[in-house]
PDB file of C-alpha atoms in Angstrom:
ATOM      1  CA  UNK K1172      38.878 -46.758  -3.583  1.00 98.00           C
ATOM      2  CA  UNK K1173      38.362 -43.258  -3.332  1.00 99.00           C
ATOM      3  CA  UNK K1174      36.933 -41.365  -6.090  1.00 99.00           C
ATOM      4  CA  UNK K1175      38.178 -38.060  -6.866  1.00 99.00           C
ATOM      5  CA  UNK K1176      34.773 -35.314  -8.421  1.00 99.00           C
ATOM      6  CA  UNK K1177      37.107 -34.045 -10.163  1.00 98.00           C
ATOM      7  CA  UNK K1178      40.477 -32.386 -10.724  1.00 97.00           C
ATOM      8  CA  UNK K1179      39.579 -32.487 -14.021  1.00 97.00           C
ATOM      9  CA  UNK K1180      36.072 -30.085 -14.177  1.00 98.00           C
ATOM     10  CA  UNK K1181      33.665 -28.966 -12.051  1.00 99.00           C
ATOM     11  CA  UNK K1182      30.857 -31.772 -11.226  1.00 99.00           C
ATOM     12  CA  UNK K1183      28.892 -30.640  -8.472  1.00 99.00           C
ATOM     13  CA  UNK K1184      28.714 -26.875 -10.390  1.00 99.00           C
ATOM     14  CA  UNK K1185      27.908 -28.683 -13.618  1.00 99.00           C
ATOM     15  CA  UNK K1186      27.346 -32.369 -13.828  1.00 99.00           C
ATOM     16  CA  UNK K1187      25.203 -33.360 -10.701  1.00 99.00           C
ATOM     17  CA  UNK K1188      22.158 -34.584 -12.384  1.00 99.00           C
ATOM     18  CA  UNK K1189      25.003 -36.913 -14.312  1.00 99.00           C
ATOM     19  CA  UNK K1190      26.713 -38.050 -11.265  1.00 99.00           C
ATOM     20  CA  UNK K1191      23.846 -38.995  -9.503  1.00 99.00           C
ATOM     21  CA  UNK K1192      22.077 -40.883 -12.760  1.00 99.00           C
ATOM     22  CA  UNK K1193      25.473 -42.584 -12.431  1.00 98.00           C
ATOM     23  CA  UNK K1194      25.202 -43.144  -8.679  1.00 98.00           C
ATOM     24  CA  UNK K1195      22.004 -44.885  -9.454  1.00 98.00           C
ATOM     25  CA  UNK K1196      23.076 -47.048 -12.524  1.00 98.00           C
ATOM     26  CA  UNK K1197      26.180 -47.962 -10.204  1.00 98.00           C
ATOM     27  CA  UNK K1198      28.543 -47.570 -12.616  1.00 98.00           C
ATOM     28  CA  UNK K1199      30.309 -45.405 -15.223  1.00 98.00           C
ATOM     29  CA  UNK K1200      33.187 -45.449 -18.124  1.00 98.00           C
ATOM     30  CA  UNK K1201      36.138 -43.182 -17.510  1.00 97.00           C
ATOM     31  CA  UNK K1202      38.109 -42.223 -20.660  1.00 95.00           C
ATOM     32  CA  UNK K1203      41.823 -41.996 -20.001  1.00 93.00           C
ATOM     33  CA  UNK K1204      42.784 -38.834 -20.649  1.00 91.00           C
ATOM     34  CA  UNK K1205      46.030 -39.540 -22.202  1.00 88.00           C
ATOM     35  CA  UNK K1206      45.039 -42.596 -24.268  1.00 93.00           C
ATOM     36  CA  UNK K1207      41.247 -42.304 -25.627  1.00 90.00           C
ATOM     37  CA  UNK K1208      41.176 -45.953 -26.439  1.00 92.00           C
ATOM     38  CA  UNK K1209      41.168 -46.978 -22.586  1.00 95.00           C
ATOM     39  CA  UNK K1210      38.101 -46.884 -21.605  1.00 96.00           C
ATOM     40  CA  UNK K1211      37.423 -48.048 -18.086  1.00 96.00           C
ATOM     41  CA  UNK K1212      34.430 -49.386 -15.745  1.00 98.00           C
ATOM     42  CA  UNK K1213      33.996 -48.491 -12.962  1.00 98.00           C
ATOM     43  CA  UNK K1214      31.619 -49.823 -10.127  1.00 98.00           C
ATOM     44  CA  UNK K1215      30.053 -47.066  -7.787  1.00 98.00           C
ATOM     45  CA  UNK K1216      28.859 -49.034  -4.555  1.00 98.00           C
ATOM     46  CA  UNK K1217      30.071 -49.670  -0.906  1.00 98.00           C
ATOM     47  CA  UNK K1218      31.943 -52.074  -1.566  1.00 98.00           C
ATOM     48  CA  UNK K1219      34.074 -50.220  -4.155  1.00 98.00           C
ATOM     49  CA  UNK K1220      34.178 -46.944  -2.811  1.00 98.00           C
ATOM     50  CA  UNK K1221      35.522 -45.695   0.351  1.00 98.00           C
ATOM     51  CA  UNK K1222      35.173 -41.875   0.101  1.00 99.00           C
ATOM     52  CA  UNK K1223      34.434 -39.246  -2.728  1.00 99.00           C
ATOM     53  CA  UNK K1224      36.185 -36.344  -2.824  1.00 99.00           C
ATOM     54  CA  UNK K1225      34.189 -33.472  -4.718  1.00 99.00           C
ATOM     55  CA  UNK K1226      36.215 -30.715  -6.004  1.00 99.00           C
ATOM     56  CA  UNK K1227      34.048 -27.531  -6.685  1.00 99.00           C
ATOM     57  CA  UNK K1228      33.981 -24.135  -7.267  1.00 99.00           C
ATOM     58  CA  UNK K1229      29.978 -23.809  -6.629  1.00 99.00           C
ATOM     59  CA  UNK K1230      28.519 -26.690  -4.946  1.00 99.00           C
ATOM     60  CA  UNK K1231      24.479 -25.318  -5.014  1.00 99.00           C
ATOM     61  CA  UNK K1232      23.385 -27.880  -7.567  1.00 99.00           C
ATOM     62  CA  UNK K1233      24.819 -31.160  -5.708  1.00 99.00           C
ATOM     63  CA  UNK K1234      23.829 -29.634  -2.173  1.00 98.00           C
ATOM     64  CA  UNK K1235      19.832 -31.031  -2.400  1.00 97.00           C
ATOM     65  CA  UNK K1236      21.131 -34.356  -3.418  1.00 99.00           C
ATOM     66  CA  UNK K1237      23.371 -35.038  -0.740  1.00 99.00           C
ATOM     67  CA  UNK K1238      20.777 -37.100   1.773  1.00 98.00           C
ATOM     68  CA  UNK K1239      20.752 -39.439  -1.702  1.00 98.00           C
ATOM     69  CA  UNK K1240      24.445 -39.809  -0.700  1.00 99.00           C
ATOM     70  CA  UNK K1241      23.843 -40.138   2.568  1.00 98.00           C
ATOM     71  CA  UNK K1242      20.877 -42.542   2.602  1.00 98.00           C
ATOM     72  CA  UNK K1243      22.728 -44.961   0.479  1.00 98.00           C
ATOM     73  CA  UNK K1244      25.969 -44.848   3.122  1.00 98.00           C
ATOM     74  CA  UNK K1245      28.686 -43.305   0.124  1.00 99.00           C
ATOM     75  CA  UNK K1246      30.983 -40.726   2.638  1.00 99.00           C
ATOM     76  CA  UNK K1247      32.511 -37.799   1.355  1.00 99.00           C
ATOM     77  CA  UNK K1248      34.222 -34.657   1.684  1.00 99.00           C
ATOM     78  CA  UNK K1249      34.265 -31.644  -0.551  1.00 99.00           C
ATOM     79  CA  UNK K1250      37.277 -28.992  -1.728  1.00 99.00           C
ATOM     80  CA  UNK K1251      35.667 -25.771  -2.193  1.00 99.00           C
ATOM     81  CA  UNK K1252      37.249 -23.042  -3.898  1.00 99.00           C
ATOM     82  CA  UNK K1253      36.443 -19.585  -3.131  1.00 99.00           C
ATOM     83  CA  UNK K1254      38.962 -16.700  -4.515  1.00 99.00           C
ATOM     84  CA  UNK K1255      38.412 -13.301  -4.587  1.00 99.00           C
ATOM     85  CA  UNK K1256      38.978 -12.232  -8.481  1.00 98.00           C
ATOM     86  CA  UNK K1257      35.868 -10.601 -11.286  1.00 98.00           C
ATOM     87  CA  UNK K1258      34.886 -12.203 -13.798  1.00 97.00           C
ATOM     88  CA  UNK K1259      38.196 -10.787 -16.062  1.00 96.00           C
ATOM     89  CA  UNK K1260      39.643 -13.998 -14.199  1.00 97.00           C
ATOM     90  CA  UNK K1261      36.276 -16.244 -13.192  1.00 98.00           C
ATOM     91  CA  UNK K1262      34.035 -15.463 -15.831  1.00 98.00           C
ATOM     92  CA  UNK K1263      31.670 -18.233 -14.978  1.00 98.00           C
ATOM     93  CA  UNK K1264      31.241 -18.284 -10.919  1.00 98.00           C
ATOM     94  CA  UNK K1265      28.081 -17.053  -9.111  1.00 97.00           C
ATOM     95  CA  UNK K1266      28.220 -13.910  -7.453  1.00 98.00           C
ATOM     96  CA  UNK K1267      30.480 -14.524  -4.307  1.00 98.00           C
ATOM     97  CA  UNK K1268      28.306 -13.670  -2.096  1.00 98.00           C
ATOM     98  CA  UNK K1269      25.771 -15.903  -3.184  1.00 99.00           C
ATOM     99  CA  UNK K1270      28.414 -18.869  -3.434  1.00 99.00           C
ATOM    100  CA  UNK K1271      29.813 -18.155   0.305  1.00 99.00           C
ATOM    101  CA  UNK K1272      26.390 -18.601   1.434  1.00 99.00           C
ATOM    102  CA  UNK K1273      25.849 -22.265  -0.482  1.00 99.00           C
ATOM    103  CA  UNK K1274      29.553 -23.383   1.194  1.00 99.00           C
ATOM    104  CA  UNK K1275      28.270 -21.855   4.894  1.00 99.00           C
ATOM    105  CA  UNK K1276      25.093 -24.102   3.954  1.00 99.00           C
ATOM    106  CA  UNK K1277      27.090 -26.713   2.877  1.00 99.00           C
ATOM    107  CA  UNK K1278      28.960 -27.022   6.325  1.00 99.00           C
ATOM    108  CA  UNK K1279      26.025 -26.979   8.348  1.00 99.00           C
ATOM    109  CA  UNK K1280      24.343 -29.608   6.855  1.00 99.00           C
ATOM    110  CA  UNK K1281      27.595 -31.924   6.463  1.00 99.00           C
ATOM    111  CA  UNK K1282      30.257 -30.680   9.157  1.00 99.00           C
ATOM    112  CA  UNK K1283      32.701 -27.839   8.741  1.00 99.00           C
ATOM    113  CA  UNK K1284      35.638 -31.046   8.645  1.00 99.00           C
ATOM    114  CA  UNK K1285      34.034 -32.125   5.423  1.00 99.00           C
ATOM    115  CA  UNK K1286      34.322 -29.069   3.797  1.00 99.00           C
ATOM    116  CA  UNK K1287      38.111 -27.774   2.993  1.00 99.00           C
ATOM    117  CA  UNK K1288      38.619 -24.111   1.528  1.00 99.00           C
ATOM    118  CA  UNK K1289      40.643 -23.659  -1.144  1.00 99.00           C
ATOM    119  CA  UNK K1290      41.985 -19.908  -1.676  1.00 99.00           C
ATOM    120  CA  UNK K1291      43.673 -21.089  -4.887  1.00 98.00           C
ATOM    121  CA  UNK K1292      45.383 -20.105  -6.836  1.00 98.00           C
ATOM    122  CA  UNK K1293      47.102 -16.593  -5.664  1.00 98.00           C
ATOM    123  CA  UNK K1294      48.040 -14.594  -8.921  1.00 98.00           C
ATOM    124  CA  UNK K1295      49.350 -11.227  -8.283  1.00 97.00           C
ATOM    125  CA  UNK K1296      48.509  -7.979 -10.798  1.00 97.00           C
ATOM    126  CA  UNK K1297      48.282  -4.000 -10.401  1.00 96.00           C
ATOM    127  CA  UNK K1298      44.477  -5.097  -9.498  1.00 97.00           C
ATOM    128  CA  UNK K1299      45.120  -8.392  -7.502  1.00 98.00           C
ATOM    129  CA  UNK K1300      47.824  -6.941  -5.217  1.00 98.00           C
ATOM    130  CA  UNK K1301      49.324  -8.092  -1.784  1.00 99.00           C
ATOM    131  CA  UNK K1302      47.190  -5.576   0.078  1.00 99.00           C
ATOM    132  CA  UNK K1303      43.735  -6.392  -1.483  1.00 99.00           C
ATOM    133  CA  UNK K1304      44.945 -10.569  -0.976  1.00 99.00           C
ATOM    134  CA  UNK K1305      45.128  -9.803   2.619  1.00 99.00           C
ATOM    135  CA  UNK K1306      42.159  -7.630   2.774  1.00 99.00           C
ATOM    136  CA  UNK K1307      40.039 -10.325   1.097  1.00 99.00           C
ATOM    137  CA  UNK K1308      41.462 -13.138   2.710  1.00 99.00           C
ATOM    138  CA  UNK K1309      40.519 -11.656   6.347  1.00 99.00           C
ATOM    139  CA  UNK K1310      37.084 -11.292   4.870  1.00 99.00           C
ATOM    140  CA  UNK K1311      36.518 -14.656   3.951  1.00 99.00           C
ATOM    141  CA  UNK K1312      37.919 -16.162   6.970  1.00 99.00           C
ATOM    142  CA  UNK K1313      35.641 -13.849   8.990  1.00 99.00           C
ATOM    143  CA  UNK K1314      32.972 -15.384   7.254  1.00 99.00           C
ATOM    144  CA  UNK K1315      34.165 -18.920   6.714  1.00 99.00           C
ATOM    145  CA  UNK K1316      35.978 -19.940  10.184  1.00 99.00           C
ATOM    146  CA  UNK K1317      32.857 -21.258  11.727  1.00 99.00           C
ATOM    147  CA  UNK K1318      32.318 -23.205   8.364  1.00 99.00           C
ATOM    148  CA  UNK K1319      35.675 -24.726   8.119  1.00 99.00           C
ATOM    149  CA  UNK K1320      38.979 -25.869   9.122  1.00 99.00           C
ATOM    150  CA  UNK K1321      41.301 -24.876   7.060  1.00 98.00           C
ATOM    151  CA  UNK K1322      42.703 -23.238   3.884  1.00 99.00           C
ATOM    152  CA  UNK K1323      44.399 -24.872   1.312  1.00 99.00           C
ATOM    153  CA  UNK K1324      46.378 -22.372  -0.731  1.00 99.00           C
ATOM    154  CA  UNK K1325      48.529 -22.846  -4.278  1.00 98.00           C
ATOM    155  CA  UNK K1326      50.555 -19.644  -5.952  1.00 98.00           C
ATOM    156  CA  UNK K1327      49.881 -19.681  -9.551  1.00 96.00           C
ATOM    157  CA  UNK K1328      51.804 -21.835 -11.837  1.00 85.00           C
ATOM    158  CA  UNK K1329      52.035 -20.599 -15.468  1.00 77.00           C
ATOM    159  CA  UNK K1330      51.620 -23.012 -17.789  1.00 71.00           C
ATOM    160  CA  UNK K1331      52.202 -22.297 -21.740  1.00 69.00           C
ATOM    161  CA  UNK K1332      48.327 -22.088 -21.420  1.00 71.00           C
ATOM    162  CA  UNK K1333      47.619 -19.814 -18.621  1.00 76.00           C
ATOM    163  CA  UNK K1334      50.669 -17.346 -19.944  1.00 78.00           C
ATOM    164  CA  UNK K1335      48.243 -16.732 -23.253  1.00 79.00           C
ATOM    165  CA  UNK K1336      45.397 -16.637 -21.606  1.00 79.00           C
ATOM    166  CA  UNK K1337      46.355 -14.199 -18.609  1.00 83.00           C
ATOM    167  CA  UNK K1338      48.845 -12.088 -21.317  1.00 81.00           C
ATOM    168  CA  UNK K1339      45.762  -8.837 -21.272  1.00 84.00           C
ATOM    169  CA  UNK K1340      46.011  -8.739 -17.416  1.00 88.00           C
ATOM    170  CA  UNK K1341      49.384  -8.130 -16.348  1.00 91.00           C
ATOM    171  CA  UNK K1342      49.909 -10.597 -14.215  1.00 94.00           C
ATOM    172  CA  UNK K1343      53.157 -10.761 -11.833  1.00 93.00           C
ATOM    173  CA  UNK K1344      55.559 -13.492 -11.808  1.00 91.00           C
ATOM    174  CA  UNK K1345      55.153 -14.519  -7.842  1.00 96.00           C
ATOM    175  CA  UNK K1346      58.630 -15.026  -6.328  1.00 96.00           C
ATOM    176  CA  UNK K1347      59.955 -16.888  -3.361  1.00 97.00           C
ATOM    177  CA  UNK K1348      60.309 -13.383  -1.414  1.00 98.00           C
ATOM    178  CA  UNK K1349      56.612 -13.042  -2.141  1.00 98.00           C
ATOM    179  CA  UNK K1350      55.523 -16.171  -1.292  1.00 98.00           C
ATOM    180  CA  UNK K1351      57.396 -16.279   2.089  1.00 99.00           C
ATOM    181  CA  UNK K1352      55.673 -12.485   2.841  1.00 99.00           C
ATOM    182  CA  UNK K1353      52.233 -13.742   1.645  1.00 99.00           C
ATOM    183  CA  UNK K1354      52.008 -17.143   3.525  1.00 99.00           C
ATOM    184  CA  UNK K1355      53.165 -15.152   6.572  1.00 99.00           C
ATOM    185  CA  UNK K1356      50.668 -12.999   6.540  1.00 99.00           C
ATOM    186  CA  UNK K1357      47.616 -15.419   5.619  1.00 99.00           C
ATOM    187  CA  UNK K1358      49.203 -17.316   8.172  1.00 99.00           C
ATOM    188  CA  UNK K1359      48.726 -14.571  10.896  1.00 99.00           C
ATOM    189  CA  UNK K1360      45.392 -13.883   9.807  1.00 99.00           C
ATOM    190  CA  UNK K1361      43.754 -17.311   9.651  1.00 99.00           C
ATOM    191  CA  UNK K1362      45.436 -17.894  13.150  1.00 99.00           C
ATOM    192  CA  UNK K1363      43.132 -15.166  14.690  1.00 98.00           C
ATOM    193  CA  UNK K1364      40.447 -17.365  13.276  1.00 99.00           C
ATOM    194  CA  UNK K1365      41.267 -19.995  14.086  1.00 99.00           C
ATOM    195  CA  UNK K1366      42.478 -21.776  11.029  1.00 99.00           C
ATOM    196  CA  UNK K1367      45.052 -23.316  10.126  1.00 97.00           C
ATOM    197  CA  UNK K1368      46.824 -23.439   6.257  1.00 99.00           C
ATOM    198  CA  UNK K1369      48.384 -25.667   4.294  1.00 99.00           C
ATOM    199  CA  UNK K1370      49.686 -25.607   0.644  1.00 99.00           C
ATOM    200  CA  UNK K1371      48.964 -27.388  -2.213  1.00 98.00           C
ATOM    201  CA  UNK K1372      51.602 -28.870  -4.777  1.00 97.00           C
ATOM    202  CA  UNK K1373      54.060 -26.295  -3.929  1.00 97.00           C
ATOM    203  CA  UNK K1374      58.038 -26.986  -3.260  1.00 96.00           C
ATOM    204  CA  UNK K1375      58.607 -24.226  -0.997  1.00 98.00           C
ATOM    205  CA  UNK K1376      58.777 -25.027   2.782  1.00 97.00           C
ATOM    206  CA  UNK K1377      56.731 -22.681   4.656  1.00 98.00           C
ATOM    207  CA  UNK K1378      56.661 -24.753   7.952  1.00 98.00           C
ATOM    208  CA  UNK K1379      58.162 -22.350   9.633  1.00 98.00           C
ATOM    209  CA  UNK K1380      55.439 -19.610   9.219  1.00 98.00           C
ATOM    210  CA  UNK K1381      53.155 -22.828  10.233  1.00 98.00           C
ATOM    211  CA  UNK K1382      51.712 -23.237   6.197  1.00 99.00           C
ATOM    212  CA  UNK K1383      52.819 -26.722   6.179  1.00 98.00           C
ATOM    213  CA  UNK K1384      52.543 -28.875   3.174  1.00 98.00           C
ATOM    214  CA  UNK K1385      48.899 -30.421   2.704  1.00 98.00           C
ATOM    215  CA  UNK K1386      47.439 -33.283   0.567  1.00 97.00           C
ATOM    216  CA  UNK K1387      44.137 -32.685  -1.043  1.00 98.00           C
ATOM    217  CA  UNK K1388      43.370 -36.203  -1.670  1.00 99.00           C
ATOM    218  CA  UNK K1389      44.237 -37.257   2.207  1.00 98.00           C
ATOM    219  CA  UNK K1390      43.877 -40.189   3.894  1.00 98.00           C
ATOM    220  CA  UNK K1391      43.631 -39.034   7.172  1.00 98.00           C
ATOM    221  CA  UNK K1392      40.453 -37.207   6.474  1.00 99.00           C
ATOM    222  CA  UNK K1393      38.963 -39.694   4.927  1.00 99.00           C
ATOM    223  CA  UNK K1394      39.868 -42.119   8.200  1.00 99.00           C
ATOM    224  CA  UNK K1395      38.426 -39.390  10.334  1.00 98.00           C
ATOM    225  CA  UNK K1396      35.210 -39.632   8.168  1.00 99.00           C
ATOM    226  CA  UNK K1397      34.706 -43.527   7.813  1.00 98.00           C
ATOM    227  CA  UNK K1398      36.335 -44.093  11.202  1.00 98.00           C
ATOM    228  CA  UNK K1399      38.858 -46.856  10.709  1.00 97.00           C
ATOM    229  CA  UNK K1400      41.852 -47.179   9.175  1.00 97.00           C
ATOM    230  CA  UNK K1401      42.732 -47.364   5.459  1.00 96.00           C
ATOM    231  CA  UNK K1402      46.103 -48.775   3.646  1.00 95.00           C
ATOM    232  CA  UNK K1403      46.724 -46.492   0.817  1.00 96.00           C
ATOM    233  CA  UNK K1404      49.646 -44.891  -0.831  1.00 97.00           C
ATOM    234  CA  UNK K1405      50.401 -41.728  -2.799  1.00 97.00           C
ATOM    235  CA  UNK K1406      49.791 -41.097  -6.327  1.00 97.00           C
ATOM    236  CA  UNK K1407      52.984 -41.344  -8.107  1.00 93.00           C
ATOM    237  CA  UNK K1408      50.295 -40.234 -11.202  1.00 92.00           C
ATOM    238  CA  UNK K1409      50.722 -36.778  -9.459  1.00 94.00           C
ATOM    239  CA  UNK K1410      53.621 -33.950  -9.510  1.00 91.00           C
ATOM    240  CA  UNK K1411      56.136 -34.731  -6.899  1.00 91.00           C
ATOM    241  CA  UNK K1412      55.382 -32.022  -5.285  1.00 95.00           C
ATOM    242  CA  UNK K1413      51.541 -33.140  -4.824  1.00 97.00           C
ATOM    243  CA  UNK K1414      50.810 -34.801  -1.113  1.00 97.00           C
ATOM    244  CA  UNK K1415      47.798 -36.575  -2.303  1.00 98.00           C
ATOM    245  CA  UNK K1416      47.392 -40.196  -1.953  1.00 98.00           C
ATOM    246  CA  UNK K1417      45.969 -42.480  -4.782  1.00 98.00           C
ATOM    247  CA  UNK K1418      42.382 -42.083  -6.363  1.00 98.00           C
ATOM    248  CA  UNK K1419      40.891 -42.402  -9.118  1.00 98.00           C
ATOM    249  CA  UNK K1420      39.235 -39.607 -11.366  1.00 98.00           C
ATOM    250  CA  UNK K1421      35.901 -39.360 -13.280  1.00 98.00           C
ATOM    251  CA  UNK K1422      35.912 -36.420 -14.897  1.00 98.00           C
ATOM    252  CA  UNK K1423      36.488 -35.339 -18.289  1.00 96.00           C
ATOM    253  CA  UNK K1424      39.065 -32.142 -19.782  1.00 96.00           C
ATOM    254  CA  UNK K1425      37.623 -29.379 -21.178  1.00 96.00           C
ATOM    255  CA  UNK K1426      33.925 -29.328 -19.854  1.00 97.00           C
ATOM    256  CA  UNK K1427      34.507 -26.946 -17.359  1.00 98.00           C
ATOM    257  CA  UNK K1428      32.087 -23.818 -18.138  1.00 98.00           C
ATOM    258  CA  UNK K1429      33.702 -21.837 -15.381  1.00 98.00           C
ATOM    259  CA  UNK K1430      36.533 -20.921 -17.825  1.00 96.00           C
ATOM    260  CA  UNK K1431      38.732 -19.683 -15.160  1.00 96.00           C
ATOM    261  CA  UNK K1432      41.718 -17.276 -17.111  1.00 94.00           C
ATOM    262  CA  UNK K1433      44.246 -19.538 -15.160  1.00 94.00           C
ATOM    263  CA  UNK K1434      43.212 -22.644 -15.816  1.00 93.00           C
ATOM    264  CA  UNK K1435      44.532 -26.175 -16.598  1.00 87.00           C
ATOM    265  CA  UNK K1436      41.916 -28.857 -17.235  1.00 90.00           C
ATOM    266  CA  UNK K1437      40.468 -26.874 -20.409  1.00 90.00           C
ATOM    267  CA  UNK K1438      42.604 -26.488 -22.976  1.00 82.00           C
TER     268      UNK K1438
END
């Protein structure tokens, strides 16, 4: 089984002290989300778990429980997001500077293969323009490409919610033309780096600016990381579009203090 920390809010950032009192019980309940009358246990040892995959947008308060992880023999690999907006779109992240420093820490202490960047999602505005995506993206992979292999990126998808919550800040409704000129671009850049890109949930085909299409949940990492083989299949729970095989969630909606403008899992 591998358990997914979480699409649905921010553990590491928020809940670590939780997730490691759960660690130590060796179980938890997970609420299904759609029916609140399913309640599920689930077991947290070896022989039930395979790989976590922690989903973050600040992973400082996990990273000094970790060797806990590690002593125990749980493997794991984290997807850290780091985009370059204020706090009119993040109003809850660290400083950035601070937070690029915990995911360079993070790396060195776990291996830069265990630690996938997210630059997601791209929105566009008068503010958040082309020119200042490019100029931030070469920043971060100046300072990330030692730290990582690759980007995942996602161009915003606006949901009923994130159209009333983004209506103040003039946001730009991203079109194929743009996403072709922007993935060719990032692409160029994180090549000089020595990175490579992939997308995340996103129908376009972009193989041919080498963005090619990416599974967050992926089974080939986590073979790379345990080292043998696993039989596993993809989550037909997920958009078509999504690559990622099957996992299983422990989070809960709408406990994310991050409050990001564009996003899905409060509402």
């Amino acid at each position: 089984m591998i358990v997914s920390v979480s699409r649905r809010t921010d553990i590491p950032a928020f809940y670590s002290e939780w997730f490691m009192d759960k660690l130590e019980q060796g179980f938890l309940y997970v609420i299904n989300p759609f029916n609140r009358k399913q309640v599920s246990k689930i077991v947290l040892n070896l022989d039930t778990v395979d790989c976590f995959v922690f989903w973050t947008k600040d992973a400082a308060p996990l990273v000094d429980k970790l060797h806990i992880l590690d002593r125990r023999g749980f493997k794991y690999y984290f997807q850290f997001t780091i985009t370059p907006y204020d706090r009119d779109i993040e109003p809850g992240i660290r400083d950035k500077k601070e937070v690029l420093r915990t995911f360079i820490q993070l790396s060195q202490m776990i291996g830069k293969e265990k630690v996938v960047w997210r630059y997601d999602p791209i929105l566009l505005s008068n503010k958040y323009d082309k020119e200042y995506h490019y100029r931030m993206f070469e920043d971060y992979c100046n300072l990330l490409h030692n730290a990582t292999e690759k980007c995942v990126i996602s161009f915003l998808d606006m949901y009923t919610k994130t159209k009333k919550n983004t209506k103040e800040l003039g946001l730009i409704v991203i079109n194929t033309e743009d996403m072709v000129e922007i993935a060719r671009k990032f692409s160029e850049i994180a090549d000089r780096y020595g990175l490579y890109i992939e997308t995340c949930s996103e129908n376009i085909d972009l193989a041919s600016l080498n963005v090619h299409k990416g599974k967050c949940i992926d089974d080939k990492l986590v073979e790379r990381i345990l080292g043998y083989p696993i039989n596993i299949k993809k989550d037909d729970t997920q958009r078509e579009t999504c690559g990622c095989v099957k996992s299983l969630d422990i989070g809960h909606y709408n406990t994310c203090s991050h409050f990001c403008a564009y996003c899905y899992a409060n509402f």
